[in-house]
Amino acid sequence: KAGVTQTPRYLIKTRGQQVTLSCSPISGHRSVSWYQQTPGQGLQFLFEYFSETQRNKGNFPGRFSGRQFSNSRSEMNVSTLELGDSALYLCASSLEQASTDTQYFGPGTRLTVL
Amino acid sequence: EDKVVQSPLSLVVHEGDTVTLNCSYEVTNFRSLLWYKQEKKAPTFLFMLTSSGIEKKSGRLSSILDKKELFSILNITATQTGDSAVYLCAVEDAGGTSYGKLTFGQGTILTVHP
């Protein structure tokens, strides 16, 4: 079974631009969660999607948004990029629920904002 | 706001040593506590704890939760160089719904020297 895949693996953007990251969960997994990891803040929860609906949301501004498609693939969008958005963005999939089911993480997308 | 604090932030030991990693938390509606190991990019799941006093074991790793004192420990015995990683603790806040939000700690960087 293929693991969680994320594209692209690396991105360089400039302030003010917007970016879309993609995550394909493990086949059969319906829950997709997104995390931001930075050296200063550690791993922070962004949101969780299940059946095309956002089920949980972390404490991030509205510039961070996401969606999930009927095939469970998910995208995350960040608009009006700021320098502080530079981070590793991790996606994780699980069968039904991010916490009670084991989460499987993707390799991440390294975003650099210049 | 939910909070997870891990200690120590970093630890350097020699092969064969035993280490104890700590995780204390504040969460409004506790549901579970999870431990992850992160070596390069993506964290891998270790344990999920929901009940106090019940030790979970997997090989040389074990973990226990104290819901009264709001902390958990992760023990690694007979450490090996392959145990070198960042160990992350996360708590799930049920938030009055069936599905929880995860909050991660800063992580403990463990370095095991041969």
XYZ file of N, CA and C in Angstrom:
684
model
N 0.854 -1.181 0.000
C 0.000 0.000 0.000
C 0.894 1.235 0.000
N 0.627 2.166 -0.880
C 1.447 3.371 -0.941
C 1.190 4.218 0.297
N 2.232 4.966 0.710
C 2.098 5.825 1.876
C 1.468 7.146 1.507
N 1.506 8.065 2.456
C 0.990 9.406 2.236
C 1.961 10.168 1.338
N 1.443 10.794 0.315
C 2.310 11.565 -0.568
C 1.934 13.038 -0.510
N 2.960 13.872 -0.587
C 2.752 15.310 -0.579
C 3.509 15.922 -1.742
N 2.864 16.876 -2.373
C 3.527 17.605 -3.458
C 3.241 19.089 -3.324
N 4.191 19.941 -3.708
C 5.565 19.578 -4.031
C 6.366 19.306 -2.768
N 7.558 18.855 -2.889
C 8.384 18.604 -1.713
C 9.063 19.887 -1.237
N 9.364 20.764 -2.152
C 10.010 22.036 -1.814
C 9.365 23.159 -2.611
N 9.255 24.310 -1.957
C 8.658 25.483 -2.588
C 9.374 26.734 -2.094
N 9.627 27.635 -3.014
C 10.152 28.944 -2.617
C 9.209 29.997 -3.183
N 8.709 30.839 -2.293
C 7.775 31.887 -2.682
C 8.257 33.207 -2.089
N 7.638 34.289 -2.540
C 7.952 35.599 -1.965
C 6.745 36.110 -1.188
N 7.009 37.034 -0.320
C 5.951 37.620 0.518
C 4.813 38.130 -0.348
N 3.593 37.898 0.109
C 2.431 38.379 -0.606
C 1.842 37.365 -1.579
N 2.652 36.407 -1.979
C 2.143 35.393 -2.899
C 1.247 34.403 -2.158
N 0.628 33.526 -2.919
C -0.152 32.472 -2.296
C 0.399 31.122 -2.759
N 0.074 30.083 -1.998
C 0.619 28.769 -2.304
C -0.447 27.700 -2.009
N -0.414 26.645 -2.819
C -1.310 25.502 -2.598
C -0.476 24.248 -2.473
N -0.689 23.516 -1.398
C 0.020 22.263 -1.152
C -0.981 21.115 -1.273
N -0.493 19.979 -1.751
C -1.379 18.858 -1.978
C -0.971 17.642 -1.146
N -1.958 16.869 -0.738
C -1.713 15.675 0.064
C -2.624 14.550 -0.418
N -2.031 13.411 -0.720
C -2.823 12.235 -1.068
C -2.690 11.216 0.056
N -3.797 10.883 0.724
C -3.716 9.975 1.869
C -3.524 8.542 1.413
N -3.288 7.683 2.374
C -3.215 6.252 2.115
C -4.594 5.799 1.634
N -4.604 4.906 0.665
C -5.867 4.423 0.114
C -6.760 3.870 1.221
N -8.006 4.343 1.245
C -8.936 3.885 2.274
C -9.014 4.785 3.482
N -8.041 5.665 3.646
C -8.060 6.613 4.763
C -8.967 7.786 4.411
N -9.801 8.193 5.364
C -10.744 9.263 5.097
C -10.434 10.550 5.854
N -9.557 10.440 6.851
C -9.208 11.631 7.632
C -7.845 12.137 7.198
N -7.774 13.434 6.952
C -6.502 14.068 6.589
C -6.297 15.268 7.494
N -5.133 15.321 8.132
C -4.799 16.447 9.005
C -3.572 17.154 8.473
N -3.513 18.431 8.721
C -2.372 19.245 8.297
C -1.688 19.841 9.525
N -0.351 19.887 9.470
C 0.448 20.436 10.563
C 1.522 21.358 9.995
N 1.865 22.366 10.786
C 2.992 23.231 10.456
C 4.089 22.966 11.468
N 5.301 22.764 10.988
C 6.415 22.546 11.913
C 7.508 23.570 11.682
N 7.826 24.311 12.732
C 8.901 25.301 12.683
C 9.808 25.075 13.874
N 11.067 25.474 13.780
C 11.981 25.284 14.914
C 11.504 25.992 16.170
N 10.885 27.139 16.006
C 10.487 27.912 17.174
C 9.198 27.437 17.818
N 8.278 26.977 17.029
C 6.946 26.629 17.536
C 6.690 25.133 17.578
N 7.583 24.346 17.035
C 7.342 22.909 17.038
C 6.255 22.536 16.047
N 5.578 21.443 16.338
C 4.549 20.920 15.441
C 3.201 21.472 15.886
N 2.529 22.190 14.987
C 1.250 22.797 15.344
C 0.162 22.312 14.403
N -0.980 21.989 14.986
C -2.109 21.482 14.234
C -2.786 22.612 13.474
N -3.025 22.370 12.190
C -3.708 23.368 11.360
C -5.190 23.038 11.249
N -5.500 21.915 10.642
C -6.896 21.471 10.539
C -6.968 19.996 10.170
N -8.167 19.447 10.364
C -8.436 18.060 10.006
C -9.678 18.024 9.124
N -9.602 17.231 8.067
C -10.725 17.047 7.161
C -11.172 15.609 7.171
N -12.464 15.456 7.063
C -13.064 14.118 6.998
C -14.291 14.219 6.117
N -14.384 13.343 5.143
C -15.530 13.357 4.216
C -15.809 14.750 3.676
N -14.774 15.383 3.204
C -14.848 16.679 2.533
C -15.265 17.831 3.450
N -15.283 17.588 4.760
C -15.690 18.618 5.714
C -14.564 18.880 6.705
N -14.367 20.134 7.035
C -13.372 20.459 8.056
C -13.946 20.106 9.416
N -13.276 19.221 10.120
C -13.802 18.717 11.379
C -13.186 19.406 12.590
N -11.949 19.856 12.429
C -11.256 20.538 13.517
C -10.343 21.597 12.938
N -10.105 22.630 13.729
C -9.244 23.703 13.236
C -8.345 24.179 14.364
N -7.092 24.415 14.071
C -6.150 24.953 15.045
C -6.219 26.470 15.073
N -5.288 27.062 15.801
C -5.281 28.514 15.994
C -4.420 29.223 14.963
N -4.870 29.197 13.740
C -4.144 29.855 12.652
C -5.061 30.889 12.008
N -4.466 31.958 11.438
C -5.312 32.988 10.809
C -6.027 32.446 9.581
N -7.004 33.219 9.142
C -7.826 32.817 8.006
C -7.076 32.697 6.692
N -5.811 33.179 6.677
C -5.008 33.028 5.449
C -4.727 31.553 5.148
N -4.858 30.738 6.178
C -4.638 29.294 6.021
C -5.997 28.630 5.818
N -6.143 27.954 4.716
C -7.405 27.275 4.439
C -7.118 25.939 3.789
N -8.118 25.126 3.723
C -7.916 23.821 3.110
C -9.218 23.298 2.553
N -9.110 22.170 1.904
C -10.301 21.487 1.443
C -9.958 20.027 1.199
N -10.991 19.225 1.124
C -10.805 17.801 0.854
C -11.753 17.405 -0.260
N -11.263 16.578 -1.135
C -12.057 16.141 -2.278
C -12.722 14.801 -1.992
N -13.593 14.401 -2.897
C -14.355 13.165 -2.675
C -13.458 11.926 -2.623
N -12.282 12.007 -3.198
C -11.356 10.863 -3.136
C -10.418 10.949 -1.932
N -10.737 11.843 -1.007
C -9.997 12.087 0.247
C -8.712 12.868 0.070
N -8.306 13.126 -1.140
C -7.132 13.995 -1.334
C -7.443 15.370 -0.758
N -6.405 16.001 -0.248
C -6.630 17.295 0.393
C -5.637 18.321 -0.123
N -6.059 19.545 -0.128
C -5.171 20.666 -0.461
C -5.214 21.670 0.666
N -4.066 22.342 0.839
C -3.980 23.410 1.812
C -3.511 24.656 1.082
N -4.145 25.765 1.359
C -3.802 27.009 0.697
C -3.385 28.053 1.737
N -2.333 28.767 1.421
C -1.924 29.889 2.266
C -1.871 31.127 1.375
N -2.637 32.125 1.724
C -2.663 33.347 0.918
C -1.828 34.424 1.598
N -1.449 35.427 0.830
C -0.686 36.566 1.331
C 0.450 36.099 2.248
N 1.345 35.346 1.682
C 2.420 34.723 2.451
C 3.241 35.736 3.223
N 3.633 35.324 4.430
C 4.514 36.128 5.282
C 5.786 35.330 5.532
N 6.853 36.064 5.925
C 8.128 35.378 6.171
C 7.961 34.264 7.208
N 7.124 34.509 8.187
C 6.920 33.539 9.261
C 6.197 32.277 8.840
N 5.708 32.254 7.611
C 5.041 31.044 7.121
C 6.050 30.012 6.639
N 7.319 30.385 6.588
C 8.360 29.429 6.197
C 8.373 28.286 7.214
N 8.184 27.088 6.726
C 8.050 25.948 7.634
C 7.979 24.663 6.836
N 7.988 23.566 7.575
C 7.700 22.260 6.985
C 6.221 21.992 7.224
N 5.480 21.734 6.177
C 4.058 21.453 6.295
C 3.849 19.953 6.112
N 3.332 19.346 7.167
C 3.128 17.905 7.176
C 1.650 17.578 7.066
N 1.388 16.556 6.299
C 0.035 16.043 6.161
C 0.027 14.639 6.765
N -1.046 14.286 7.424
C -1.151 12.949 8.000
C -2.524 12.377 7.687
N -2.579 11.101 7.395
C -3.873 10.484 7.139
C -4.139 9.390 8.157
N -5.403 9.170 8.416
C -5.813 8.079 9.287
C -7.145 7.562 8.780
N -7.527 6.395 9.296
C -8.724 5.736 8.770
C -9.962 6.610 8.916
N -10.262 6.938 10.186
C -11.487 7.689 10.439
C -11.240 8.960 11.242
N -10.266 8.894 12.152
C -10.110 9.983 13.111
C -8.643 10.152 13.449
N -8.206 11.414 13.488
C -6.786 11.716 13.638
C -6.199 11.183 14.933
N -6.993 11.108 15.980
C -6.405 10.777 17.270
C -6.552 9.308 17.637
N -7.716 8.727 17.482
C -7.895 7.340 17.910
C -7.316 6.348 16.913
N -7.204 6.757 15.665
C -6.568 5.886 14.685
C -5.140 6.354 14.460
N -4.265 5.420 14.228
C -2.870 5.788 13.996
C -2.768 6.734 12.811
N -2.017 7.820 12.999
C -1.787 8.754 11.909
C -0.528 8.356 11.156
N -0.598 8.435 9.862
C 0.558 8.188 9.016
C 0.924 9.502 8.340
N 2.146 9.932 8.577
C 2.573 11.231 8.069
C 3.234 11.102 6.694
N 3.044 12.135 5.895
C 3.746 12.242 4.627
C 5.126 12.828 4.834
N 5.906 12.941 3.780
C 7.272 13.445 3.897
C 7.347 14.949 4.129
N 6.253 15.642 3.890
C 6.228 17.081 4.128
C 6.552 17.899 2.902
N 6.126 19.150 2.945
C 6.499 20.148 1.938
C 7.252 21.245 2.663
N 8.484 21.497 2.214
C 9.300 22.558 2.815
C 9.018 23.844 2.076
N 8.363 24.792 2.747
C 8.038 26.089 2.155
C 8.999 27.142 2.685
N 9.622 27.852 1.773
C 10.480 28.975 2.138
C 9.877 30.237 1.558
N 9.646 31.228 2.403
C 9.103 32.507 1.959
C 10.205 33.560 2.048
N 10.509 34.173 0.910
C 11.600 35.153 0.884
C 11.049 36.578 0.885
N -6.423 27.864 26.486
C -5.738 27.228 25.362
C -4.970 26.002 25.850
N -5.069 24.930 25.090
C -4.366 23.693 25.460
C -2.859 23.906 25.379
N -2.140 23.223 26.273
C -0.696 23.429 26.344
C -0.001 22.114 26.648
N 1.096 21.853 25.972
C 1.895 20.645 26.213
C 3.346 21.074 26.378
N 3.961 20.650 27.466
C 5.351 21.020 27.740
C 6.172 19.756 27.916
N 7.225 19.652 27.134
C 8.091 18.474 27.231
C 9.425 18.854 27.858
N 9.976 17.906 28.593
C 11.306 18.119 29.166
C 12.056 16.796 29.248
N 13.385 16.826 29.147
C 14.147 18.016 28.781
C 13.973 18.339 27.299
N 14.445 19.485 26.875
C 14.359 19.832 25.458
C 15.382 19.051 24.655
N 16.511 18.736 25.274
C 17.485 17.886 24.593
C 18.231 17.038 25.613
N 18.720 15.919 25.142
C 19.330 14.933 26.017
C 20.402 14.189 25.218
N 21.585 14.063 25.794
C 22.670 13.333 25.139
C 23.085 12.199 26.066
N 23.054 10.986 25.554
C 23.397 9.814 26.368
C 24.302 8.898 25.559
N 24.794 7.845 26.219
C 25.586 6.822 25.539
C 24.765 5.553 25.393
N 25.114 4.791 24.400
C 24.420 3.522 24.166
C 24.355 2.721 25.454
N 23.213 2.120 25.682
C 23.039 1.296 26.868
C 22.382 2.036 28.021
N 22.405 3.370 27.963
C 21.776 4.142 29.031
C 20.253 4.012 28.937
N 19.599 4.314 30.049
C 18.134 4.396 30.088
C 17.730 5.861 30.182
N 16.743 6.254 29.412
C 16.298 7.654 29.443
C 14.816 7.728 29.769
N 14.453 8.843 30.389
C 13.053 9.126 30.694
C 12.709 10.496 30.148
N 11.729 10.536 29.294
C 11.267 11.798 28.716
C 9.933 12.162 29.353
N 9.764 13.444 29.617
C 8.576 13.903 30.323
C 7.662 14.753 29.453
N 6.381 14.642 29.743
C 5.397 15.434 29.020
C 4.310 15.843 30.003
N 4.145 17.138 30.216
C 3.050 17.607 31.071
C 2.082 18.399 30.201
N 0.837 18.428 30.611
C -0.157 19.030 29.724
C -1.268 19.732 30.487
N -1.902 20.653 29.776
C -3.123 21.287 30.254
C -4.092 21.207 29.083
N -5.215 20.597 29.296
C -6.181 20.472 28.218
C -7.576 20.560 28.808
N -8.467 21.202 28.112
C -9.813 21.447 28.634
C -10.597 20.143 28.794
N -10.634 19.360 27.728
C -11.362 18.087 27.757
C -10.437 16.989 27.256
N -9.686 16.419 28.184
C -8.680 15.423 27.806
C -9.356 14.188 27.217
N -8.736 13.732 26.128
C -9.230 12.490 25.548
C -8.111 11.455 25.452
N -6.955 11.875 24.981
C -5.843 10.926 24.870
C -4.524 11.682 24.805
N -3.448 10.962 25.049
C -2.099 11.511 24.923
C -1.325 10.575 24.001
N -0.599 11.153 23.071
C 0.117 10.354 22.080
C 1.599 10.696 22.082
N 2.420 9.695 21.820
C 3.865 9.882 21.650
C 4.252 9.527 20.225
N 5.133 10.359 19.647
C 5.646 10.134 18.300
C 7.163 10.216 18.320
N 7.769 9.538 17.350
C 9.221 9.626 17.142
C 9.434 10.259 15.774
N 10.246 11.316 15.729
C 10.506 11.973 14.458
C 11.990 11.939 14.181
N 12.370 11.222 13.105
C 13.790 11.086 12.796
C 14.240 12.043 11.720
N 13.565 12.034 10.592
C 13.992 12.951 9.537
C 12.886 13.959 9.252
N 11.815 13.513 8.664
C 10.751 14.444 8.347
C 9.480 14.084 9.105
N 8.896 12.950 8.761
C 7.563 12.641 9.267
C 7.601 11.899 10.601
N 6.812 12.333 11.578
C 6.728 11.605 12.856
C 6.096 10.229 12.658
N 6.557 9.283 13.439
C 5.937 7.959 13.434
C 5.309 7.708 14.795
N 4.171 7.089 14.765
C 3.379 6.876 15.978
C 4.049 5.859 16.890
N 4.055 6.142 18.205
C 4.595 5.194 19.178
C 3.474 4.638 20.057
N 2.841 5.520 20.837
C 1.830 5.079 21.791
C 0.658 6.047 21.841
N -0.497 5.496 22.212
C -1.626 6.327 22.586
C -2.065 5.892 23.983
N -2.213 6.860 24.871
C -2.586 6.577 26.253
C -3.889 7.285 26.573
N -4.792 6.557 27.195
C -6.051 7.182 27.590
C -6.354 6.998 29.068
N -5.787 5.964 29.678
C -6.099 5.665 31.077
C -4.873 5.806 31.955
N -5.086 6.271 33.165
C -3.986 6.449 34.114
C -3.447 5.107 34.570
N -2.142 5.063 34.768
C -1.532 3.925 35.442
C -1.351 2.673 34.614
N -1.799 2.686 33.389
C -1.645 1.483 32.557
C -0.449 1.704 31.643
N 0.580 0.876 31.827
C 1.803 1.044 31.048
C 1.638 0.402 29.678
N 2.079 1.149 28.675
C 2.112 0.576 27.329
C 3.577 0.282 27.008
N 3.811 -0.876 26.404
C 5.186 -1.270 26.094
C 5.311 -1.698 24.641
N 6.471 -1.358 24.087
C 6.796 -1.838 22.751
C 8.303 -2.004 22.706
N 8.746 -3.214 22.889
C 10.191 -3.475 22.917
C 10.850 -2.763 24.077
N 11.827 -1.926 23.769
C 12.562 -1.210 24.825
C 11.860 0.089 25.230
N 10.755 0.405 24.584
C 10.041 1.640 24.893
C 8.810 1.338 25.736
N 8.546 2.207 26.674
C 7.334 2.080 27.472
C 6.867 3.472 27.853
N 5.574 3.562 28.144
C 5.008 4.863 28.482
C 3.861 4.679 29.448
N 3.658 5.688 30.282
C 2.586 5.634 31.257
C 2.006 7.030 31.424
N 0.764 7.083 31.813
C 0.041 8.348 31.936
C -0.464 8.534 33.371
N -0.373 9.737 33.859
C -0.943 10.086 35.168
C -1.933 11.227 34.945
N -3.215 10.903 34.913
C -4.224 11.905 34.599
C -4.514 12.830 35.778
N -4.115 12.407 36.971
C -4.330 13.262 38.139
C -3.290 14.386 38.160
N -2.024 14.010 37.894
C -0.940 14.986 37.899
C -0.708 15.584 36.512
N -1.446 15.138 35.528
C -1.391 15.672 34.157
C -0.001 15.550 33.527
N 0.524 14.337 33.540
C 1.783 14.148 32.840
C 1.914 12.706 32.369
N 2.879 12.548 31.465
C 3.200 11.216 30.959
C 4.710 11.120 30.849
N 5.225 9.902 30.940
C 6.639 9.688 30.716
C 6.823 8.629 29.634
N 7.901 8.793 28.907
C 8.308 7.806 27.910
C 9.689 7.301 28.331
N 9.790 6.010 28.556
C 11.061 5.405 28.945
C 11.657 4.638 27.786
N 12.952 4.774 27.624
C 13.675 3.968 26.643
C 14.834 3.317 27.384
N 14.839 1.991 27.419
C 15.929 1.279 28.102
C 16.956 0.803 27.080
N 18.175 0.574 27.556
C 19.259 0.068 26.704
C 19.297 0.810 25.376
N 19.434 2.119 25.451
C 19.350 2.957 24.242
C 20.372 2.537 23.190
N 19.975 2.762 21.947
C 20.835 2.476 20.800
C 20.942 3.747 19.964
N 21.951 3.790 19.099
C 22.130 5.006 18.274
C 20.905 5.257 17.406
N 20.211 4.190 17.043
C 18.991 4.338 16.235
C 17.839 4.988 16.973
N 17.982 5.153 18.278
C 16.944 5.846 19.042
C 17.093 7.354 18.947
N 18.181 7.818 18.380
C 18.399 9.257 18.234
C 17.290 9.842 17.354
N 16.584 10.794 17.891
C 15.421 11.355 17.187
C 14.833 12.455 18.046
N 13.803 13.093 17.501
C 12.988 14.011 18.304
C 11.756 13.233 18.736
N 11.467 13.273 20.018
C 10.293 12.582 20.545
C 9.228 13.629 20.865
N 8.073 13.443 20.244
C 6.988 14.414 20.373
C 5.848 13.838 21.190
N 5.293 14.681 22.029
C 4.126 14.314 22.822
C 2.966 15.187 22.343
N 1.786 14.617 22.251
C 0.615 15.389 21.827
C -0.580 14.986 22.677
N -1.461 15.939 22.931
C -2.692 15.614 23.646
C -3.883 15.935 22.777
N -4.922 15.171 22.957
C -6.148 15.389 22.223
C -7.174 16.019 23.144
N -7.742 17.108 22.666
C -8.815 17.791 23.378
C -10.109 17.414 22.678
N -11.003 16.732 23.409
C -12.249 16.311 22.779
C -13.151 17.498 22.494
N -13.007 18.533 23.271
C -13.715 19.784 22.997
C -15.218 19.647 22.947
N -15.745 18.656 23.642
C -17.197 18.521 23.661
C -17.758 17.836 22.427
N -16.915 17.479 21.495
C -17.380 16.772 20.298
C -16.790 15.364 20.307
N -17.162 14.600 19.338
C -16.622 13.247 19.262
C -15.205 13.222 18.715
N -14.801 14.288 18.097
C -13.511 14.298 17.424
C -12.628 15.353 18.033
N -11.366 14.983 18.239
C -10.489 15.859 18.998
C -9.473 16.603 18.176
N -8.919 17.614 18.805
C -7.876 18.425 18.212
C -6.571 18.090 18.932
N -5.505 17.922 18.173
C -4.215 17.561 18.758
C -3.355 18.797 18.984
N -2.736 18.859 20.156
C -1.759 19.903 20.466
C -0.446 19.222 20.790
N 0.620 19.644 20.111
C 1.924 19.011 20.286
C 2.816 19.820 21.219
N 3.729 19.112 21.893
C 4.786 19.759 22.654
C 5.937 20.117 21.738
N 6.959 20.777 22.320
C 8.124 21.206 21.543
C 8.999 20.046 21.101
N 8.880 18.961 21.790
C 9.720 17.820 21.460
C 10.967 17.740 22.323
N 11.476 16.551 22.503
C 12.762 16.312 23.165
C 13.709 15.741 22.125
N 14.857 16.397 21.954
C 15.861 15.899 21.010
C 16.766 14.938 21.766
N 16.702 13.670 21.388
C 17.541 12.646 22.031
C 18.692 12.286 21.111
N 19.892 12.354 21.616
C 21.087 11.955 20.871
C 21.765 10.842 21.634
N 21.941 9.706 20.975
C 22.590 8.555 21.610
C 23.935 8.337 20.931
N 25.000 8.483 21.709
C 26.352 8.279 21.176
C 26.778 6.823 21.353
N 27.573 6.309 20.387
C 28.026 4.912 20.520
C 29.012 4.755 21.679
